[in-house]
Short mmCIF file of C-alpha atoms in Angstrom, two decimals:
data_model
loop_
_atom_site.label_atom_id
_atom_site.label_comp_id
_atom_site.label_asym_id
_atom_site.label_seq_id
_atom_site.Cartn_x
_atom_site.Cartn_y
_atom_site.Cartn_z
CA MET R 18 6.97 -91.20 -181.44
CA ILE R 19 8.67 -94.63 -182.54
CA PRO R 20 11.64 -92.63 -184.21
CA SER R 21 14.44 -93.88 -186.06
CA THR R 22 17.02 -91.96 -187.96
CA LYS R 23 18.72 -91.82 -191.14
CA LYS R 24 22.19 -89.76 -192.05
CA ASP R 25 22.76 -86.25 -193.62
CA ALA R 26 24.75 -86.59 -196.51
CA LYS R 27 26.72 -83.74 -195.30
CA LYS R 28 29.40 -85.36 -193.70
CA GLY R 29 31.62 -83.19 -191.01
CA THR R 30 29.48 -79.71 -190.20
CA GLY R 31 31.53 -77.04 -188.03
CA ILE R 32 31.05 -75.15 -185.61
CA GLN R 33 30.09 -71.26 -186.65
CA VAL R 34 31.79 -68.85 -184.27
CA PHE R 35 30.01 -65.66 -184.10
CA ALA R 36 32.26 -63.14 -182.74
CA ARG R 37 30.03 -59.82 -180.09
CA PHE R 38 31.96 -56.75 -178.87
CA ARG R 39 28.86 -54.76 -176.34
CA PRO R 40 30.06 -50.68 -176.15
CA GLN R 41 32.65 -50.66 -172.89
CA ASN R 42 30.33 -50.05 -169.76
CA SER R 43 30.10 -47.51 -166.74
CA ILE R 44 32.58 -49.62 -165.69
CA GLU R 45 35.38 -49.42 -167.75
CA ASP R 46 34.80 -45.73 -167.75
CA LYS R 47 35.61 -45.78 -164.26
CA ASN R 48 38.65 -47.79 -164.67
CA LYS R 49 39.92 -46.23 -167.74
CA GLY R 50 39.64 -48.83 -169.55
CA HIS R 51 40.32 -47.65 -173.41
CA GLU R 52 38.91 -49.85 -176.98
CA ALA R 53 41.93 -52.54 -177.91
CA ILE R 54 39.89 -54.06 -180.40
CA LYS R 55 40.51 -53.62 -183.96
CA PHE R 56 37.86 -55.06 -186.46
CA ASP R 57 39.27 -55.20 -190.24
CA LYS R 58 36.13 -54.52 -192.78
CA ASP R 59 35.83 -58.28 -193.60
CA GLU R 60 34.43 -58.10 -190.99
CA LYS R 61 35.04 -61.96 -189.89
CA THR R 62 38.47 -60.21 -188.40
CA ILE R 63 39.79 -57.92 -185.37
CA ALA R 64 42.87 -57.43 -184.29
CA VAL R 65 43.46 -57.87 -179.97
CA MET R 66 46.32 -55.18 -179.18
CA THR R 67 48.47 -56.24 -176.48
CA PRO R 68 49.69 -53.95 -173.53
CA GLU R 69 52.88 -54.96 -173.07
CA LYS R 70 53.51 -54.60 -177.36
CA LYS R 71 51.85 -51.26 -178.76
CA ASN R 72 53.14 -52.44 -181.92
CA GLU R 73 52.07 -55.62 -182.03
CA SER R 74 48.35 -57.60 -180.94
CA GLN R 75 46.37 -60.78 -182.03
CA MET R 76 44.21 -61.42 -185.10
CA TYR R 77 41.40 -63.90 -184.49
CA THR R 78 38.60 -64.89 -187.19
CA PHE R 79 35.49 -66.21 -187.46
CA ASP R 80 32.58 -66.55 -189.27
CA LYS R 81 31.34 -63.42 -188.55
CA VAL R 82 32.22 -60.26 -185.49
CA PHE R 83 30.32 -58.19 -184.71
CA LYS R 84 30.93 -54.88 -183.75
CA GLN R 85 29.41 -53.18 -180.98
CA ASN R 86 26.12 -50.93 -182.98
CA SER R 87 24.83 -54.07 -184.27
CA THR R 88 21.34 -54.67 -184.14
CA GLN R 89 19.63 -57.89 -182.93
CA ASP R 90 18.23 -58.38 -185.35
CA GLU R 91 21.10 -59.11 -187.25
CA VAL R 92 22.71 -61.09 -185.53
CA TYR R 93 19.85 -63.99 -185.54
CA ASN R 94 19.98 -64.24 -189.50
CA LEU R 95 23.22 -64.23 -189.59
CA ALA R 96 23.35 -66.55 -186.36
CA ALA R 97 20.16 -68.53 -184.88
CA ARG R 98 18.45 -67.72 -188.82
CA PRO R 99 19.16 -70.92 -190.83
CA LEU R 100 19.11 -72.81 -188.18
CA ILE R 101 15.43 -72.33 -186.97
CA GLU R 102 14.77 -73.04 -191.30
CA ASP R 103 16.76 -76.69 -190.52
CA LEU R 104 14.17 -77.79 -187.57
CA PHE R 105 11.97 -77.98 -190.60
CA SER R 106 13.87 -80.47 -191.98
CA GLY R 107 14.31 -83.37 -188.75
CA TYR R 108 17.09 -81.64 -187.16
CA TYR R 109 19.01 -80.39 -184.23
CA ALA R 110 19.44 -77.40 -184.05
CA THR R 111 21.86 -75.49 -180.35
CA VAL R 112 22.83 -71.79 -180.73
CA PHE R 113 24.34 -70.96 -177.25
CA ALA R 114 26.45 -68.28 -176.28
CA TYR R 115 29.79 -67.93 -174.19
CA GLY R 116 31.75 -65.06 -172.52
CA GLN R 117 32.83 -63.36 -169.53
CA THR R 118 30.11 -61.88 -166.86
CA GLY R 119 28.64 -59.02 -168.48
CA GLY R 120 29.48 -59.88 -171.71
CA GLY R 121 25.41 -59.80 -173.51
CA LYS R 122 25.30 -63.27 -173.05
CA THR R 123 21.51 -62.93 -171.57
CA TYR R 124 21.09 -59.65 -174.09
CA THR R 125 22.25 -61.62 -177.03
CA MET R 126 20.42 -65.16 -175.96
CA GLU R 127 16.79 -63.19 -174.54
CA GLY R 128 17.49 -59.04 -174.99
CA LYS R 129 14.35 -56.66 -174.75
CA PRO R 130 10.52 -56.80 -174.68
CA LYS R 131 8.99 -54.38 -177.19
CA LYS R 132 7.42 -51.94 -176.20
CA ASP R 133 5.92 -50.12 -179.03
CA LYS R 134 5.22 -50.62 -182.04
CA ASP R 135 8.25 -47.22 -183.35
CA ALA R 136 11.13 -48.54 -180.70
CA GLU R 137 13.70 -50.49 -181.41
CA ASP R 138 13.48 -54.19 -181.83
CA LEU R 139 15.91 -55.36 -178.73
CA ARG R 140 14.11 -58.47 -178.88
CA GLY R 141 17.24 -61.45 -178.46
CA VAL R 142 17.79 -64.81 -179.80
CA ILE R 143 15.04 -67.12 -178.74
CA PRO R 144 11.42 -65.05 -178.38
CA ARG R 145 12.51 -64.23 -182.59
CA ALA R 146 13.02 -68.10 -183.32
CA VAL R 147 9.48 -68.28 -181.21
CA GLU R 148 8.51 -65.62 -183.48
CA HIS R 149 9.77 -67.58 -186.84
CA ILE R 150 9.08 -70.94 -185.70
CA PHE R 151 5.05 -69.75 -185.31
CA ASP R 152 4.42 -67.89 -188.93
CA ARG R 153 7.21 -70.70 -190.72
CA ILE R 154 4.31 -72.78 -189.32
CA GLU R 155 0.81 -70.61 -190.08
CA SER R 156 3.04 -69.99 -193.39
CA LYS R 157 2.82 -73.48 -194.84
CA SER R 158 -0.28 -74.30 -196.53
CA ASP R 159 0.37 -77.90 -197.14
CA GLU R 160 -2.64 -79.72 -194.77
CA SER R 161 -1.25 -82.92 -194.75
CA THR R 162 1.89 -81.80 -192.95
CA GLU R 163 0.32 -81.44 -188.99
CA TYR R 164 3.11 -79.55 -186.88
CA THR R 165 3.87 -80.11 -182.33
CA VAL R 166 5.58 -78.39 -180.45
CA THR R 167 6.47 -78.52 -177.36
CA VAL R 168 9.12 -76.84 -174.79
CA SER R 169 11.26 -77.59 -172.14
CA TYR R 170 12.76 -75.02 -169.87
CA VAL R 171 16.04 -75.80 -167.30
CA GLU R 172 18.64 -74.38 -165.02
CA ILE R 173 22.54 -76.16 -164.41
CA TYR R 174 23.12 -74.96 -161.04
CA MET R 175 25.42 -75.98 -158.76
CA GLU R 176 25.77 -78.85 -160.76
CA LYS R 177 22.15 -80.13 -160.10
CA ILE R 178 19.65 -79.74 -162.66
CA ARG R 179 16.01 -78.03 -161.94
CA ASP R 180 12.93 -78.10 -164.12
CA LEU R 181 11.93 -74.04 -164.82
CA LEU R 182 8.54 -75.25 -165.38
CA ASP R 183 8.30 -76.64 -162.75
CA ALA R 184 5.07 -76.13 -160.88
CA THR R 185 5.66 -77.70 -158.10
CA ASN R 186 9.13 -76.74 -157.65
CA THR R 187 10.00 -80.56 -156.94
CA LYS R 188 12.37 -81.48 -159.88
CA ASN R 189 15.38 -80.31 -158.58
CA ASN R 190 17.99 -82.60 -159.60
CA LEU R 191 17.32 -84.74 -162.68
CA GLY R 192 19.08 -86.88 -164.40
CA ILE R 193 20.67 -86.92 -167.77
CA ARG R 194 19.77 -90.00 -170.31
CA VAL R 195 21.17 -91.39 -174.51
CA ASP R 196 18.73 -93.11 -175.85
CA LEU R 197 19.27 -93.83 -179.64
CA GLN R 198 16.70 -92.60 -181.83
CA ARG R 199 16.82 -89.61 -179.10
CA GLY R 200 20.05 -88.27 -178.54
CA VAL R 201 20.59 -86.88 -174.68
CA TYR R 202 18.42 -85.54 -172.61
CA VAL R 203 17.01 -83.78 -169.29
CA ASP R 204 15.00 -87.17 -167.93
CA GLY R 205 11.35 -84.86 -166.46
CA ALA R 206 11.50 -81.92 -167.53
CA THR R 207 8.07 -80.71 -168.04
CA GLU R 208 7.08 -80.87 -171.47
CA ILE R 209 4.23 -78.72 -172.66
CA VAL R 210 2.60 -78.38 -175.07
CA VAL R 211 2.11 -75.11 -177.51
CA ASN R 212 -0.03 -73.78 -179.55
CA SER R 213 1.31 -70.27 -180.11
CA ASP R 214 4.35 -67.70 -179.92
CA LEU R 215 2.67 -65.48 -176.84
CA GLU R 216 2.57 -68.93 -175.74
CA LEU R 217 5.66 -70.10 -175.25
CA LEU R 218 7.18 -67.29 -174.57
CA LYS R 219 4.60 -66.31 -171.63
CA ILE R 220 5.67 -69.63 -170.44
CA LEU R 221 9.50 -68.81 -170.29
CA GLU R 222 9.10 -65.67 -169.30
CA ARG R 223 7.59 -67.16 -165.56
CA GLY R 224 10.39 -69.66 -166.08
CA SER R 225 13.33 -67.24 -166.99
CA HIS R 226 12.12 -65.34 -163.73
CA LYS R 227 12.74 -68.97 -161.52
CA ARG R 228 16.73 -68.62 -163.07
CA HIS R 229 19.85 -67.40 -160.13
CA VAL R 230 20.05 -63.86 -160.61
CA SER R 231 22.32 -62.34 -157.74
CA GLY R 232 24.62 -59.38 -158.42
CA THR R 233 28.33 -58.90 -158.85
CA SER R 234 30.46 -55.69 -158.62
CA MET R 235 31.16 -56.77 -162.52
CA ASN R 236 26.95 -57.54 -163.70
CA VAL R 237 23.23 -56.34 -161.18
CA GLU R 238 22.31 -59.06 -162.27
CA SER R 239 25.07 -61.68 -162.78
CA SER R 240 22.53 -65.27 -164.55
CA ARG R 241 24.17 -68.05 -161.83
CA SER R 242 23.21 -70.90 -163.96
CA HIS R 243 23.52 -72.21 -167.35
CA ALA R 244 19.90 -72.11 -168.27
CA ILE R 245 18.49 -74.49 -171.81
CA CYS R 246 15.24 -74.05 -173.12
CA MET R 247 14.66 -76.93 -175.82
CA ILE R 248 11.76 -76.13 -178.71
CA SER R 249 10.39 -79.76 -180.11
CA LEU R 250 9.11 -79.84 -183.31
CA ALA R 251 7.48 -82.33 -184.86
CA ALA R 252 6.20 -82.80 -188.40
CA LYS R 253 3.48 -85.09 -188.96
CA ASN R 254 2.92 -86.06 -192.60
CA VAL R 255 -0.63 -87.26 -192.91
CA ASN R 256 -0.32 -88.88 -196.73
CA ASP R 257 2.58 -91.25 -195.56
CA PHE R 258 2.39 -91.01 -191.33
CA THR R 259 5.87 -90.59 -191.09
CA ILE R 260 7.08 -87.81 -188.44
CA LYS R 261 10.05 -85.68 -188.97
CA THR R 262 11.03 -84.52 -185.65
CA GLY R 263 13.55 -81.12 -185.39
CA LYS R 264 14.83 -80.30 -181.69
CA LEU R 265 16.30 -76.44 -180.92
CA PHE R 266 18.43 -76.08 -178.16
CA LEU R 267 18.81 -71.87 -177.02
CA VAL R 268 21.59 -71.80 -174.65
CA ASP R 269 22.60 -69.30 -172.30
CA LEU R 270 25.36 -70.11 -170.42
CA ALA R 271 26.67 -68.47 -167.21
CA GLY R 272 29.25 -66.21 -166.98
CA SER R 273 33.32 -67.41 -167.15
CA GLU R 274 34.47 -64.97 -163.70
CA MET R 275 37.62 -64.09 -162.41
CA VAL R 276 36.53 -63.50 -158.38
CA ARG R 277 38.85 -60.57 -157.87
CA LYS R 278 36.47 -58.02 -160.03
CA THR R 279 32.78 -59.88 -159.64
CA GLY R 280 34.42 -59.81 -155.27
CA ALA R 281 32.58 -62.46 -154.86
CA THR R 282 32.44 -63.88 -151.27
CA ASP R 283 30.01 -66.61 -149.36
CA GLN R 284 27.82 -67.97 -151.64
CA ARG R 285 28.16 -66.37 -154.37
CA LEU R 286 31.57 -67.74 -154.57
CA GLN R 287 30.67 -71.61 -154.29
CA GLU R 288 28.55 -69.82 -157.30
CA ALA R 289 31.41 -68.83 -159.28
CA LYS R 290 33.38 -71.81 -158.30
CA GLN R 291 31.06 -73.99 -160.38
CA ILE R 292 30.79 -72.16 -162.69
CA ASN R 293 34.10 -71.75 -164.06
CA LYS R 294 34.17 -75.05 -163.35
CA SER R 295 31.62 -76.43 -165.36
CA LEU R 296 34.05 -74.02 -168.25
CA THR R 297 36.62 -75.08 -167.50
CA SER R 298 34.50 -78.29 -168.24
CA LEU R 299 33.67 -77.36 -171.19
CA GLY R 300 36.47 -76.68 -172.66
CA ILE R 301 37.81 -79.30 -172.62
CA VAL R 302 35.61 -81.21 -174.23
CA ILE R 303 36.51 -78.58 -177.35
CA LYS R 304 40.02 -79.35 -176.39
CA THR R 305 39.44 -82.90 -177.01
CA LEU R 306 37.65 -82.82 -179.63
CA THR R 307 39.42 -80.26 -181.92
CA GLU R 308 43.28 -82.03 -181.22
CA ARG R 309 41.47 -85.48 -183.42
CA LYS R 310 43.57 -88.22 -180.73
CA LEU R 311 42.49 -91.34 -182.86
CA ASN R 312 40.56 -93.15 -180.10
CA ALA R 313 40.78 -90.15 -177.47
CA HIS R 314 38.10 -90.72 -175.00
CA VAL R 315 36.39 -87.20 -174.51
CA PRO R 316 35.22 -86.15 -171.82
CA TYR R 317 31.56 -85.62 -171.62
CA ARG R 318 30.56 -87.05 -168.10
CA ASP R 319 32.98 -84.53 -166.56
CA SER R 320 30.05 -82.24 -165.67
CA LYS R 321 25.60 -82.26 -166.68
CA LEU R 322 26.16 -78.12 -168.84
CA THR R 323 29.05 -81.09 -171.07
CA ARG R 324 27.02 -84.03 -171.36
CA ILE R 325 23.87 -82.66 -171.62
CA LEU R 326 26.22 -80.04 -174.72
CA GLN R 327 27.15 -83.86 -176.11
CA ASP R 328 25.10 -83.44 -179.21
CA SER R 329 25.44 -79.88 -180.07
CA LEU R 330 29.41 -80.81 -179.56
CA GLY R 331 31.40 -83.79 -182.23
CA GLY R 332 27.88 -84.93 -182.31
CA THR R 333 24.15 -84.92 -184.67
CA SER R 334 23.72 -81.79 -184.16
CA ARG R 335 23.49 -78.31 -186.55
CA ALA R 336 25.15 -76.19 -183.86
CA SER R 337 25.70 -71.45 -183.55
CA LEU R 338 28.05 -70.40 -180.69
CA ILE R 339 27.86 -66.81 -180.49
CA ILE R 340 31.34 -65.69 -178.07
CA ALA R 341 29.91 -62.44 -176.05
CA CYS R 342 33.12 -59.96 -175.09
CA SER R 343 33.34 -56.12 -174.21
CA PRO R 344 36.02 -54.49 -176.31
CA SER R 345 38.23 -52.95 -173.13
CA SER R 346 41.51 -53.26 -171.95
CA PHE R 347 40.46 -53.25 -168.74
CA ASN R 348 38.54 -56.61 -169.33
CA LEU R 349 40.71 -57.78 -172.24
CA ALA R 350 42.30 -60.74 -170.05
CA GLU R 351 39.16 -62.21 -169.76
CA THR R 352 38.44 -60.83 -174.33
CA VAL R 353 41.49 -62.58 -174.85
CA SER R 354 40.68 -65.84 -173.16
CA THR R 355 36.39 -65.64 -175.03
CA LEU R 356 38.54 -65.44 -178.03
CA ARG R 357 40.76 -68.11 -178.09
CA PHE R 358 37.73 -70.44 -176.67
CA GLY R 359 35.58 -69.31 -180.31
CA THR R 360 39.07 -70.14 -182.27
CA ARG R 361 39.49 -74.01 -181.11
CA ALA R 362 35.14 -74.38 -181.35
CA LYS R 363 35.92 -73.59 -184.66
CA PHE R 364 37.17 -77.33 -185.73
CA ILE R 365 35.19 -79.46 -183.67
CA LYS R 366 32.83 -81.26 -186.77
CA ASN R 367 29.62 -82.01 -186.34
CA LYS R 368 27.54 -85.84 -188.19
CA PRO R 369 23.88 -83.48 -188.44
CA ARG R 370 21.27 -86.64 -188.92
CA VAL R 371 17.76 -86.54 -189.73
CA HIS R 372 15.12 -86.92 -187.67
CA VAL R 373 12.45 -89.56 -189.31
CA GLY R 374 9.96 -91.44 -187.50
CA TYR R 375 6.67 -93.23 -187.20
CA GLY R 376 3.49 -92.93 -184.25
CA GLY R 377 2.23 -95.80 -182.71
CA THR R 378 -1.49 -95.64 -184.60
CA GLU R 379 0.60 -94.97 -188.11
CA ALA R 380 2.78 -98.25 -187.74
CA GLU R 381 0.07 -100.25 -187.56
CA GLU R 382 -1.82 -98.36 -190.85
CA LEU R 383 2.60 -99.19 -191.81
CA LEU R 384 1.32 -102.86 -191.39
CA ARG R 385 -1.92 -102.90 -193.25
CA LYS R 386 -0.04 -100.97 -196.11
CA ARG R 387 2.98 -103.41 -196.31
CA ASP R 388 0.47 -106.84 -196.06
CA GLU R 389 -1.41 -105.76 -198.74
CA GLU R 390 1.56 -104.05 -200.58
CA ILE R 391 3.45 -108.31 -199.99
CA SER R 392 0.07 -110.00 -200.77
CA ARG R 393 0.40 -108.01 -204.39
CA LEU R 394 3.81 -108.82 -204.68
CA LYS R 395 2.38 -112.56 -204.09
CA GLU R 396 -0.14 -112.48 -206.82
CA GLN R 397 2.56 -110.98 -209.34
CA ILE R 398 5.40 -113.40 -208.88
CA ALA R 399 2.20 -116.50 -208.92
CA ALA R 400 1.14 -114.70 -212.15
CA LEU R 401 4.96 -114.84 -213.54
CA THR R 402 5.73 -117.64 -212.81
CA ASP R 403 3.03 -119.16 -214.70
CA ALA R 404 4.33 -117.54 -216.88
CA ALA R 405 7.24 -119.07 -217.16
CA ASP R 406 6.12 -122.49 -217.38
CA VAL R 407 4.36 -121.40 -220.80
CA VAL R 408 7.17 -120.29 -222.06
CA ASN R 409 9.73 -124.27 -220.29
CA LYS R 410 6.42 -125.32 -222.83
CA GLU R 411 6.49 -123.23 -225.54
CA ASN R 412 10.48 -124.05 -225.50
CA GLN R 413 10.50 -127.47 -225.18
CA ALA R 414 8.27 -128.11 -227.69
CA PHE R 415 10.87 -126.41 -230.49
CA ARG R 416 14.21 -128.63 -229.09
CA SER R 417 11.26 -131.76 -229.06
CA VAL R 418 10.80 -130.64 -232.57
CA TYR R 419 14.33 -129.59 -233.92
CA GLY R 420 16.57 -130.50 -231.69
CA GLU R 421 19.44 -128.70 -229.74
CA LEU R 422 20.86 -125.81 -232.30
CA PRO R 423 24.73 -126.11 -232.33
CA PRO R 424 26.57 -122.79 -231.10
CA ASP R 425 27.46 -120.19 -233.11
CA ALA R 426 31.23 -121.57 -233.73
CA GLU R 427 30.63 -125.43 -235.01
CA LEU R 428 28.10 -124.16 -237.73
CA THR R 429 29.94 -124.47 -240.42
CA GLU R 430 30.92 -121.52 -243.51
CA GLU R 431 29.08 -123.62 -245.78
CA PHE R 432 25.67 -123.10 -243.84
CA LYS R 433 26.72 -118.77 -243.01
CA ARG R 434 26.54 -119.17 -246.94
CA LYS R 435 22.92 -119.89 -247.45
CA PRO R 436 21.19 -116.81 -249.03
CA LYS R 437 17.87 -117.69 -247.26
CA LEU R 438 17.54 -120.70 -244.90
CA PRO R 439 14.44 -122.93 -244.94
CA GLN R 440 10.26 -122.00 -245.01
CA GLN R 441 10.11 -124.39 -242.15
CA PHE R 442 13.39 -123.34 -240.24
CA GLN R 443 13.04 -119.08 -240.42
CA ARG R 444 9.96 -119.88 -239.09
CA ALA R 445 11.03 -121.13 -236.03
CA VAL R 446 13.62 -118.33 -236.09
CA GLU R 447 11.36 -115.49 -235.39
CA TYR R 448 8.79 -117.98 -232.85
CA CYS R 449 12.57 -117.95 -230.19
CA SER R 450 13.32 -114.44 -230.95
CA ILE R 451 9.65 -114.35 -229.67
CA LEU R 452 10.45 -116.72 -226.45
CA GLU R 453 13.72 -115.13 -226.13
CA ALA R 454 11.79 -111.23 -225.95
CA GLU R 455 9.16 -113.02 -223.45
CA VAL R 456 11.74 -115.17 -221.54
CA PHE R 457 13.25 -111.23 -220.91
CA ALA R 458 10.60 -109.55 -220.40
CA ILE R 459 9.60 -112.26 -217.33
CA SER R 460 13.83 -112.10 -216.34
CA LYS R 461 13.27 -108.14 -215.60
CA GLU R 462 10.06 -108.18 -214.00
CA ALA R 463 11.69 -110.98 -211.13
CA LYS R 464 14.27 -108.62 -210.97
CA LEU R 465 12.14 -106.28 -210.05
CA VAL R 466 10.42 -108.05 -207.87
CA ARG R 467 13.21 -109.44 -205.76
CA HIS R 468 14.60 -105.42 -205.07
CA ALA R 469 11.25 -104.37 -204.10
CA THR R 470 10.12 -107.68 -201.43
CA SER R 471 13.92 -106.81 -200.30
CA GLU R 472 13.78 -103.26 -199.78
CA ILE R 473 10.24 -104.27 -197.47
CA ARG R 474 12.72 -106.79 -196.00
CA GLN R 475 14.85 -103.89 -194.63
CA HIS R 476 12.39 -101.69 -193.92
CA ILE R 477 10.10 -104.00 -191.27
CA VAL R 478 13.30 -105.05 -189.97
CA THR R 479 13.95 -101.71 -189.32
CA GLN R 480 10.51 -101.53 -187.32
CA ARG R 481 11.12 -104.15 -185.65
CA ASP R 482 13.84 -103.39 -184.10
CA VAL R 483 12.04 -99.44 -183.16
CA PHE R 484 9.37 -101.65 -181.45
CA GLY R 485 11.88 -104.00 -179.48
CA GLU R 486 13.06 -101.22 -178.55
CA ALA R 487 10.26 -98.25 -177.99
CA ARG R 488 9.10 -101.81 -175.32
CA HIS R 489 12.58 -102.36 -173.99
CA GLN R 490 11.83 -98.12 -173.58
CA MET R 491 8.20 -98.16 -172.11
CA ALA R 492 9.89 -100.73 -169.62
CA ALA R 493 11.88 -98.16 -167.90
CA ALA R 494 9.89 -95.64 -167.99
CA PHE R 495 7.68 -97.66 -165.73
CA ARG R 496 9.82 -98.11 -163.31
CA ALA R 497 9.72 -94.89 -163.05
CA PRO R 498 8.63 -94.04 -159.38
CA GLU R 499 6.45 -90.91 -160.70
CA CYS R 500 4.79 -93.30 -162.74
CA THR R 501 1.66 -93.37 -161.98
CA GLU R 502 -1.09 -96.54 -161.70
CA GLU R 503 -3.58 -94.97 -164.48
CA MET R 504 -0.08 -94.38 -166.25
CA ARG R 505 0.91 -97.09 -166.65
CA GLY R 506 -2.14 -99.48 -167.27
CA LYS R 507 -2.50 -96.96 -170.31
CA GLY R 508 1.14 -97.45 -171.17
CA ARG R 509 0.02 -100.92 -170.81
CA GLU R 510 -2.39 -100.67 -173.67
CA VAL R 511 0.58 -98.58 -176.07
CA ASP R 512 3.01 -102.09 -175.32
CA GLU R 513 0.19 -104.40 -175.91
CA ILE R 514 -0.05 -102.63 -179.58
CA LEU R 515 3.46 -102.10 -180.42
CA ALA R 516 3.67 -106.44 -178.81
CA MET R 517 1.47 -106.65 -182.00
CA ALA R 518 3.59 -104.69 -184.75
CA ARG R 519 7.22 -106.92 -183.21
CA TRP R 520 4.85 -110.02 -184.52
CA ARG R 521 3.38 -108.48 -187.82
CA SER R 522 6.73 -107.39 -188.30
CA GLU R 523 7.98 -111.40 -187.74
CA ASP R 524 5.80 -112.57 -189.46
CA VAL R 525 5.72 -110.22 -192.24
CA LEU R 526 9.65 -111.48 -192.66
CA LYS R 527 8.13 -115.30 -193.36
CA SER R 528 5.77 -114.50 -195.53
CA LEU R 529 8.35 -112.73 -197.50
CA ARG R 530 11.42 -115.63 -197.63
CA PRO R 531 9.56 -118.02 -200.08
CA LEU R 532 8.72 -113.94 -202.84
CA GLU R 533 12.34 -113.69 -202.60
CA ARG R 534 13.12 -117.09 -202.82
CA ALA R 535 10.22 -118.12 -206.09
CA SER R 536 11.50 -114.50 -207.54
CA LEU R 537 14.24 -115.46 -208.03
CA ALA R 538 14.27 -118.43 -209.14
CA ILE R 539 11.97 -117.71 -211.74
CA GLU R 540 14.73 -115.10 -212.47
CA VAL R 541 17.42 -117.76 -212.74
CA ALA R 542 15.73 -120.24 -214.77
CA ALA R 543 13.91 -117.87 -217.52
CA LYS R 544 18.52 -116.90 -217.76
CA ASP R 545 18.68 -120.75 -217.46
CA SER R 546 15.85 -120.28 -221.06
CA LYS R 547 17.84 -120.99 -223.77
CA THR R 548 16.00 -119.80 -227.54
CA PHE R 549 18.82 -119.55 -230.28
CA GLY R 550 16.00 -117.59 -232.44
CA GLY R 551 17.74 -113.91 -231.54
CA GLN R 552 20.93 -115.56 -232.27
CA TYR R 553 20.11 -117.64 -235.98
CA HIS R 554 18.30 -114.21 -236.65
CA ASN R 555 20.74 -112.23 -236.54
CA ASN R 556 23.16 -115.23 -238.61
CA ASN R 557 20.37 -114.81 -240.81
CA ASN R 558 20.02 -111.59 -241.89
CA ASN R 559 23.90 -110.93 -242.73
CA ASN R 560 24.05 -113.32 -245.10
CA ASN R 561 20.63 -111.56 -246.73
#
């Protein structure tokens, strides 16, 4: 697809932050932990009791606070459902979970499969989002829209991006690229087209089994990597050939760790260092964004995680952050750190935009329609030119008979007081009024034509630049080592289409210039063709 973008009318949309607390676990019970959190009735504010000063507390406020008894459905409906709806409008959206090891991030994002129809639905954000997307597609009865869903799934392990959907298990160090149209993306990640929610969920399940997971003292199945699921939704309108592309990033971050509590050694210790390093980089990025210093450098490139999340943090994506917390005094320091992280994130402002574009064959069809529109405008301008010539000739004939009429300021009082103009002059005045109306109509039509050609010019210039950018990107793709000769052959065919489309865009722009000049000339000529019928018709009415 050859995309273009348009900015959202809503400027500076903030990241929504939700705090979710799990019940106290057996480790916390064993270490004599007690509940150190008090929940406010507004369900948005919490008080953290400080162990040093029992009568004092620290207050934190978020978009919503979920208590220990909150359900997966409640969390999804508030934190993720609105973003899924935005996908169908062409927005990028991100839902990510942050918190300490064992805080409930993976449970919130993935949950547990439903065992039978009567069991409690414990599925997390990801399976619910997948089901939601396909339910929306199936419920839309509009036959003018065709949907395509693709999925990619990667993890960041030890600062290397690994493809979890790669059947060959060779894509273990992928790169990150930035495109003006696509934004930030993982270069070379496997993309699979899916046709149902069950198919997509099976693919994600296979990918999840490849994630790096190991046991620590805090969590028997601790995620040792950041997992990022990317779901793209392309909605093609078969009438005007536009394609709206929404993209959903579902991110399960590895947990922040205190080594003295997790008991990590050797490989687990190295993993913990890399996890904490990337999460520290994430915190620095958020701190920089919220300080709002003029021209401040935001260090997105300090880690792979912050690079991938660049659009989600101060970029063009809508975003929800779920901070997973423990209510126990045993993990109070980690909980406070997590709450502070969420508080800072609230002040990040993103500028979402809609992603709309055209496919290759659709662009050809669009150019064909533009050619037809330009031909129609040429005929319209030719007709307007002929009409303007007729009006000018009639105006000249009138002036040759009656001469130039004096301006209103030079009319004598005696002439104004006459009860009735001579019959011959009266006919001339009426004739001038008719000519004046015709000139006004021609001027108005010429102005409309000029505006139409101007809009077409702007659109063609945009498309020409998009075609050029697409060729540039394709040339870069050809140089990639994984690009086969067969792929290059097919790519050359597409490149020829793009080259032809760009050439035709240039040709169309050349043909628009005389149209714009002609319509402007007609508009000016019509204004200069002054007849005084209306002016003196009014004087005559006043005298009568």
